[in-house]
Amino acid sequence: MSRFEQIVSVTFIDDASGQIIATSEMPPENLPDSFERDTTLHLGDENWSVVDAQPLTKSEFVNSGELTLRLRKVELVDPKEISFSQLDITRHFDDNLDLSVDDWIDTQPLNATIEEPESAGLPSPQATPEEVYRIASAMSQFRESVPVANDGVYCPICHIANIDLAKLRTPCPQCGRDLLKFGWD
């Protein structure tokens, strides 16, 4: 029997309750090669994030014929209810994983992605660079008081980020303002 004729028995477990949500027989080609990175599944009318997979890789669950996925329901939050600790984000989670300390990546200003950014403590899209930097600097000071693994640096004016936290409060390579603390997660 070839690999693609095999079926994997998948058990979906709600991580919050520990209850089995569903079981399904699936061909391996309908499953990802690995659950080592964050994975989101759409079941029914809801999105679920994979919290844990046993086993993690396709070769392992194809060989055993079984896969158990612990899932947490993805809950959307109104951006107005979020407290931000930086003004920019990257396009994707894990954008930092393939960067070296010499690499810079483009960021996007959060105030361009949500309605009424001022109600969430973000500057207006029409704010001056000085006002944007003042707010970002205050947020960075708060973020600097909380050690977070894998934080890096960014410039909220030039919209660039780097993984090297040692560059914190050193000049931005584009505008010369001090770089601020940036969280990748």
PDB file of C-alpha atoms in Angstrom:
ATOM      1  CA  MET A   1       0.000   0.000   0.000  1.00  0.00           C
ATOM      2  CA  SER A   2       1.448   3.381  -0.943  1.00  0.00           C
ATOM      3  CA  ARG A   3       1.647   6.326   1.417  1.00  0.00           C
ATOM      4  CA  PHE A   4      -1.228   8.092  -0.342  1.00  0.00           C
ATOM      5  CA  GLU A   5      -3.550   5.102   0.007  1.00  0.00           C
ATOM      6  CA  GLN A   6      -3.125   5.192   3.766  1.00  0.00           C
ATOM      7  CA  ILE A   7      -5.557   6.865   6.102  1.00  0.00           C
ATOM      8  CA  VAL A   8      -4.686   8.714   9.300  1.00  0.00           C
ATOM      9  CA  SER A   9      -7.154   8.578  12.175  1.00  0.00           C
ATOM     10  CA  VAL A  10      -7.281  12.130  13.565  1.00  0.00           C
ATOM     11  CA  THR A  11      -8.694  12.903  17.009  1.00  0.00           C
ATOM     12  CA  PHE A  12      -9.562  16.557  17.719  1.00  0.00           C
ATOM     13  CA  ILE A  13      -9.575  17.544  21.410  1.00  0.00           C
ATOM     14  CA  ASP A  14     -10.789  20.847  22.891  1.00  0.00           C
ATOM     15  CA  ASP A  15      -7.808  21.961  24.996  1.00  0.00           C
ATOM     16  CA  ALA A  16     -10.019  24.026  27.319  1.00  0.00           C
ATOM     17  CA  SER A  17     -12.332  21.155  28.312  1.00  0.00           C
ATOM     18  CA  GLY A  18     -10.259  18.094  27.427  1.00  0.00           C
ATOM     19  CA  GLN A  19     -13.286  16.736  25.544  1.00  0.00           C
ATOM     20  CA  ILE A  20     -13.065  15.084  22.123  1.00  0.00           C
ATOM     21  CA  ILE A  21     -14.595  17.424  19.541  1.00  0.00           C
ATOM     22  CA  ALA A  22     -14.503  14.972  16.648  1.00  0.00           C
ATOM     23  CA  THR A  23     -12.608  12.141  15.021  1.00  0.00           C
ATOM     24  CA  SER A  24     -11.933  11.834  11.329  1.00  0.00           C
ATOM     25  CA  GLU A  25     -10.230   9.483   8.896  1.00  0.00           C
ATOM     26  CA  MET A  26      -8.047  11.587   6.598  1.00  0.00           C
ATOM     27  CA  PRO A  27      -5.643  10.894   3.748  1.00  0.00           C
ATOM     28  CA  PRO A  28      -2.108  12.122   4.581  1.00  0.00           C
ATOM     29  CA  GLU A  29      -2.089  14.556   1.659  1.00  0.00           C
ATOM     30  CA  ASN A  30      -4.842  16.547   3.420  1.00  0.00           C
ATOM     31  CA  LEU A  31      -2.578  17.142   6.442  1.00  0.00           C
ATOM     32  CA  PRO A  32       0.427  19.464   6.794  1.00  0.00           C
ATOM     33  CA  ASP A  33       3.986  18.113   6.798  1.00  0.00           C
ATOM     34  CA  SER A  34       4.422  19.258  10.391  1.00  0.00           C
ATOM     35  CA  PHE A  35       2.628  20.862  13.310  1.00  0.00           C
ATOM     36  CA  GLU A  36       5.899  22.315  14.638  1.00  0.00           C
ATOM     37  CA  ARG A  37       4.797  25.830  13.579  1.00  0.00           C
ATOM     38  CA  ASP A  38       1.548  27.522  14.558  1.00  0.00           C
ATOM     39  CA  THR A  39      -1.331  25.964  12.652  1.00  0.00           C
ATOM     40  CA  THR A  40      -4.961  27.057  12.428  1.00  0.00           C
ATOM     41  CA  LEU A  41      -7.772  24.742  11.335  1.00  0.00           C
ATOM     42  CA  HIS A  42     -11.309  25.557  10.260  1.00  0.00           C
ATOM     43  CA  LEU A  43     -13.804  23.103  11.798  1.00  0.00           C
ATOM     44  CA  GLY A  44     -17.491  23.693  11.298  1.00  0.00           C
ATOM     45  CA  ASP A  45     -17.988  27.450  11.430  1.00  0.00           C
ATOM     46  CA  GLU A  46     -15.057  28.156  13.759  1.00  0.00           C
ATOM     47  CA  ASN A  47     -11.286  28.549  13.600  1.00  0.00           C
ATOM     48  CA  TRP A  48      -9.136  26.520  15.988  1.00  0.00           C
ATOM     49  CA  SER A  49      -5.453  26.906  16.797  1.00  0.00           C
ATOM     50  CA  VAL A  50      -3.384  23.734  17.229  1.00  0.00           C
ATOM     51  CA  VAL A  51      -1.949  23.826  20.765  1.00  0.00           C
ATOM     52  CA  ASP A  52      -0.291  20.404  20.570  1.00  0.00           C
ATOM     53  CA  ALA A  53       0.009  17.590  18.048  1.00  0.00           C
ATOM     54  CA  GLN A  54       1.065  14.020  18.767  1.00  0.00           C
ATOM     55  CA  PRO A  55       3.017  13.140  16.769  1.00  0.00           C
ATOM     56  CA  LEU A  56       4.293  16.391  15.258  1.00  0.00           C
ATOM     57  CA  THR A  57       5.391  15.321  11.763  1.00  0.00           C
ATOM     58  CA  LYS A  58       3.646  13.719   8.796  1.00  0.00           C
ATOM     59  CA  SER A  59       6.157  10.885   8.565  1.00  0.00           C
ATOM     60  CA  GLU A  60       5.389   9.951  12.180  1.00  0.00           C
ATOM     61  CA  PHE A  61       1.584  10.094  11.958  1.00  0.00           C
ATOM     62  CA  VAL A  62       1.544   8.342   8.583  1.00  0.00           C
ATOM     63  CA  ASN A  63       3.648   5.510  10.051  1.00  0.00           C
ATOM     64  CA  SER A  64       1.469   5.193  13.158  1.00  0.00           C
ATOM     65  CA  GLY A  65      -1.814   5.895  11.359  1.00  0.00           C
ATOM     66  CA  GLU A  66      -2.904   8.135  14.242  1.00  0.00           C
ATOM     67  CA  LEU A  67      -2.791  11.847  15.037  1.00  0.00           C
ATOM     68  CA  THR A  68      -4.136  13.647  18.093  1.00  0.00           C
ATOM     69  CA  LEU A  69      -4.629  17.410  17.907  1.00  0.00           C
ATOM     70  CA  ARG A  70      -5.323  19.561  20.984  1.00  0.00           C
ATOM     71  CA  LEU A  71      -7.121  22.681  19.793  1.00  0.00           C
ATOM     72  CA  ARG A  72      -8.025  26.056  21.260  1.00  0.00           C
ATOM     73  CA  LYS A  73     -10.870  28.074  19.741  1.00  0.00           C
ATOM     74  CA  VAL A  74      -9.631  31.260  18.077  1.00  0.00           C
ATOM     75  CA  GLU A  75     -11.508  34.165  19.573  1.00  0.00           C
ATOM     76  CA  LEU A  76     -11.479  37.499  17.809  1.00  0.00           C
ATOM     77  CA  VAL A  77     -11.094  40.610  19.901  1.00  0.00           C
ATOM     78  CA  ASP A  78     -12.197  44.108  19.022  1.00  0.00           C
ATOM     79  CA  PRO A  79      -8.968  46.105  18.498  1.00  0.00           C
ATOM     80  CA  LYS A  80     -10.430  48.858  20.706  1.00  0.00           C
ATOM     81  CA  GLU A  81     -10.246  46.410  23.633  1.00  0.00           C
ATOM     82  CA  ILE A  82      -6.526  45.681  23.163  1.00  0.00           C
ATOM     83  CA  SER A  83      -3.742  47.465  24.997  1.00  0.00           C
ATOM     84  CA  PHE A  84      -0.782  47.868  22.687  1.00  0.00           C
ATOM     85  CA  SER A  85       2.881  47.963  23.685  1.00  0.00           C
ATOM     86  CA  GLN A  86       4.208  49.020  20.280  1.00  0.00           C
ATOM     87  CA  LEU A  87       2.957  50.913  17.256  1.00  0.00           C
ATOM     88  CA  ASP A  88       3.972  48.542  14.439  1.00  0.00           C
ATOM     89  CA  ILE A  89       3.489  44.891  13.503  1.00  0.00           C
ATOM     90  CA  THR A  90       4.928  42.587  10.859  1.00  0.00           C
ATOM     91  CA  ARG A  91       2.887  40.997   8.088  1.00  0.00           C
ATOM     92  CA  HIS A  92       3.068  37.464   9.529  1.00  0.00           C
ATOM     93  CA  PHE A  93       3.811  35.731  12.797  1.00  0.00           C
ATOM     94  CA  ASP A  94       7.286  34.173  12.815  1.00  0.00           C
ATOM     95  CA  ASP A  95       8.666  36.744  10.323  1.00  0.00           C
ATOM     96  CA  ASN A  96      11.665  36.982  12.643  1.00  0.00           C
ATOM     97  CA  LEU A  97      12.651  33.298  12.504  1.00  0.00           C
ATOM     98  CA  ASP A  98      14.781  33.513   9.363  1.00  0.00           C
ATOM     99  CA  LEU A  99      16.396  36.885  10.138  1.00  0.00           C
ATOM    100  CA  SER A 100      19.974  37.463  11.216  1.00  0.00           C
ATOM    101  CA  VAL A 101      21.129  40.380  13.405  1.00  0.00           C
ATOM    102  CA  ASP A 102      22.055  42.235  10.210  1.00  0.00           C
ATOM    103  CA  ASP A 103      18.632  41.843   8.555  1.00  0.00           C
ATOM    104  CA  TRP A 104      15.878  44.447   8.702  1.00  0.00           C
ATOM    105  CA  ILE A 105      12.243  43.727   7.888  1.00  0.00           C
ATOM    106  CA  ASP A 106       9.461  46.140   6.959  1.00  0.00           C
ATOM    107  CA  THR A 107       6.732  46.722   9.536  1.00  0.00           C
ATOM    108  CA  GLN A 108       3.239  48.179   9.256  1.00  0.00           C
ATOM    109  CA  PRO A 109       1.803  50.887  11.499  1.00  0.00           C
ATOM    110  CA  LEU A 110      -1.092  49.548  13.581  1.00  0.00           C
ATOM    111  CA  ASN A 111      -2.938  52.861  13.342  1.00  0.00           C
ATOM    112  CA  ALA A 112      -3.387  52.228   9.611  1.00  0.00           C
ATOM    113  CA  THR A 113      -5.083  48.864  10.244  1.00  0.00           C
ATOM    114  CA  ILE A 114      -7.838  49.670  12.749  1.00  0.00           C
ATOM    115  CA  GLU A 115     -10.690  52.133  12.908  1.00  0.00           C
ATOM    116  CA  GLU A 116     -10.406  54.946  15.439  1.00  0.00           C
ATOM    117  CA  PRO A 117      -6.829  54.114  16.497  1.00  0.00           C
ATOM    118  CA  GLU A 118      -6.837  56.914  19.077  1.00  0.00           C
ATOM    119  CA  SER A 119      -9.435  54.989  21.129  1.00  0.00           C
ATOM    120  CA  ALA A 120      -6.863  52.171  21.458  1.00  0.00           C
ATOM    121  CA  GLY A 121      -4.055  54.503  22.553  1.00  0.00           C
ATOM    122  CA  LEU A 122      -2.488  54.710  19.104  1.00  0.00           C
ATOM    123  CA  PRO A 123      -1.638  57.940  17.307  1.00  0.00           C
ATOM    124  CA  SER A 124      -3.877  59.314  14.592  1.00  0.00           C
ATOM    125  CA  PRO A 125      -2.789  58.397  11.054  1.00  0.00           C
ATOM    126  CA  GLN A 126      -2.275  62.169  10.595  1.00  0.00           C
ATOM    127  CA  ALA A 127       0.001  62.511  13.653  1.00  0.00           C
ATOM    128  CA  THR A 128       3.370  64.141  13.143  1.00  0.00           C
ATOM    129  CA  PRO A 129       6.481  61.958  13.284  1.00  0.00           C
ATOM    130  CA  GLU A 130       7.366  63.641  16.590  1.00  0.00           C
ATOM    131  CA  GLU A 131       4.002  62.686  18.124  1.00  0.00           C
ATOM    132  CA  VAL A 132       4.248  59.119  16.773  1.00  0.00           C
ATOM    133  CA  TYR A 133       7.746  58.734  18.192  1.00  0.00           C
ATOM    134  CA  ARG A 134       6.729  60.197  21.573  1.00  0.00           C
ATOM    135  CA  ILE A 135       3.914  57.654  21.941  1.00  0.00           C
ATOM    136  CA  ALA A 136       6.091  54.775  20.692  1.00  0.00           C
ATOM    137  CA  SER A 137       8.870  55.716  23.098  1.00  0.00           C
ATOM    138  CA  ALA A 138       6.485  55.667  26.080  1.00  0.00           C
ATOM    139  CA  MET A 139       5.196  52.254  24.989  1.00  0.00           C
ATOM    140  CA  SER A 140       8.752  50.998  24.596  1.00  0.00           C
ATOM    141  CA  GLN A 141       9.673  52.121  28.110  1.00  0.00           C
ATOM    142  CA  PHE A 142       6.799  50.024  29.437  1.00  0.00           C
ATOM    143  CA  ARG A 143       7.786  47.058  27.264  1.00  0.00           C
ATOM    144  CA  GLU A 144      11.424  47.409  28.384  1.00  0.00           C
ATOM    145  CA  SER A 145      10.301  46.960  31.998  1.00  0.00           C
ATOM    146  CA  VAL A 146       8.976  43.476  31.182  1.00  0.00           C
ATOM    147  CA  PRO A 147      11.549  40.936  29.971  1.00  0.00           C
ATOM    148  CA  VAL A 148      10.129  39.054  26.976  1.00  0.00           C
ATOM    149  CA  ALA A 149      12.103  36.373  25.170  1.00  0.00           C
ATOM    150  CA  ASN A 150      12.906  37.067  21.516  1.00  0.00           C
ATOM    151  CA  ASP A 151      12.062  40.769  21.541  1.00  0.00           C
ATOM    152  CA  GLY A 152      13.923  42.930  19.053  1.00  0.00           C
ATOM    153  CA  VAL A 153      13.963  46.590  18.020  1.00  0.00           C
ATOM    154  CA  TYR A 154      12.104  48.805  15.575  1.00  0.00           C
ATOM    155  CA  CYS A 155      11.711  52.316  14.313  1.00  0.00           C
ATOM    156  CA  PRO A 156       8.066  53.494  14.336  1.00  0.00           C
ATOM    157  CA  ILE A 157       8.919  56.274  11.873  1.00  0.00           C
ATOM    158  CA  CYS A 158      10.827  54.266   9.225  1.00  0.00           C
ATOM    159  CA  HIS A 159       8.729  51.123   9.834  1.00  0.00           C
ATOM    160  CA  ILE A 160      11.583  48.658  10.066  1.00  0.00           C
ATOM    161  CA  ALA A 161      12.477  46.020  12.681  1.00  0.00           C
ATOM    162  CA  ASN A 162      15.464  43.884  13.629  1.00  0.00           C
ATOM    163  CA  ILE A 163      15.884  40.865  15.930  1.00  0.00           C
ATOM    164  CA  ASP A 164      18.946  42.207  17.788  1.00  0.00           C
ATOM    165  CA  LEU A 165      17.813  43.592  21.155  1.00  0.00           C
ATOM    166  CA  ALA A 166      21.387  44.835  21.710  1.00  0.00           C
ATOM    167  CA  LYS A 167      20.493  47.612  19.236  1.00  0.00           C
ATOM    168  CA  LEU A 168      17.886  48.997  21.680  1.00  0.00           C
ATOM    169  CA  ARG A 169      18.208  52.799  22.037  1.00  0.00           C
ATOM    170  CA  THR A 170      20.896  52.952  19.320  1.00  0.00           C
ATOM    171  CA  PRO A 171      20.330  55.123  16.210  1.00  0.00           C
ATOM    172  CA  CYS A 172      17.947  53.906  13.517  1.00  0.00           C
ATOM    173  CA  PRO A 173      19.993  53.220  10.368  1.00  0.00           C
ATOM    174  CA  GLN A 174      17.558  55.340   8.331  1.00  0.00           C
ATOM    175  CA  CYS A 175      16.460  58.319  10.435  1.00  0.00           C
ATOM    176  CA  GLY A 176      18.860  58.334  13.413  1.00  0.00           C
ATOM    177  CA  ARG A 177      16.156  58.206  16.123  1.00  0.00           C
ATOM    178  CA  ASP A 178      16.764  55.745  18.943  1.00  0.00           C
ATOM    179  CA  LEU A 179      15.449  52.250  18.165  1.00  0.00           C
ATOM    180  CA  LEU A 180      12.658  51.042  20.434  1.00  0.00           C
ATOM    181  CA  LYS A 181      11.740  47.619  21.799  1.00  0.00           C
ATOM    182  CA  PHE A 182       9.713  45.450  19.427  1.00  0.00           C
ATOM    183  CA  GLY A 183       7.820  42.224  20.123  1.00  0.00           C
ATOM    184  CA  TRP A 184       7.530  39.587  17.450  1.00  0.00           C
ATOM    185  CA  ASP A 185       4.712  37.632  19.136  1.00  0.00           C
TER     186      ASP A 185
END
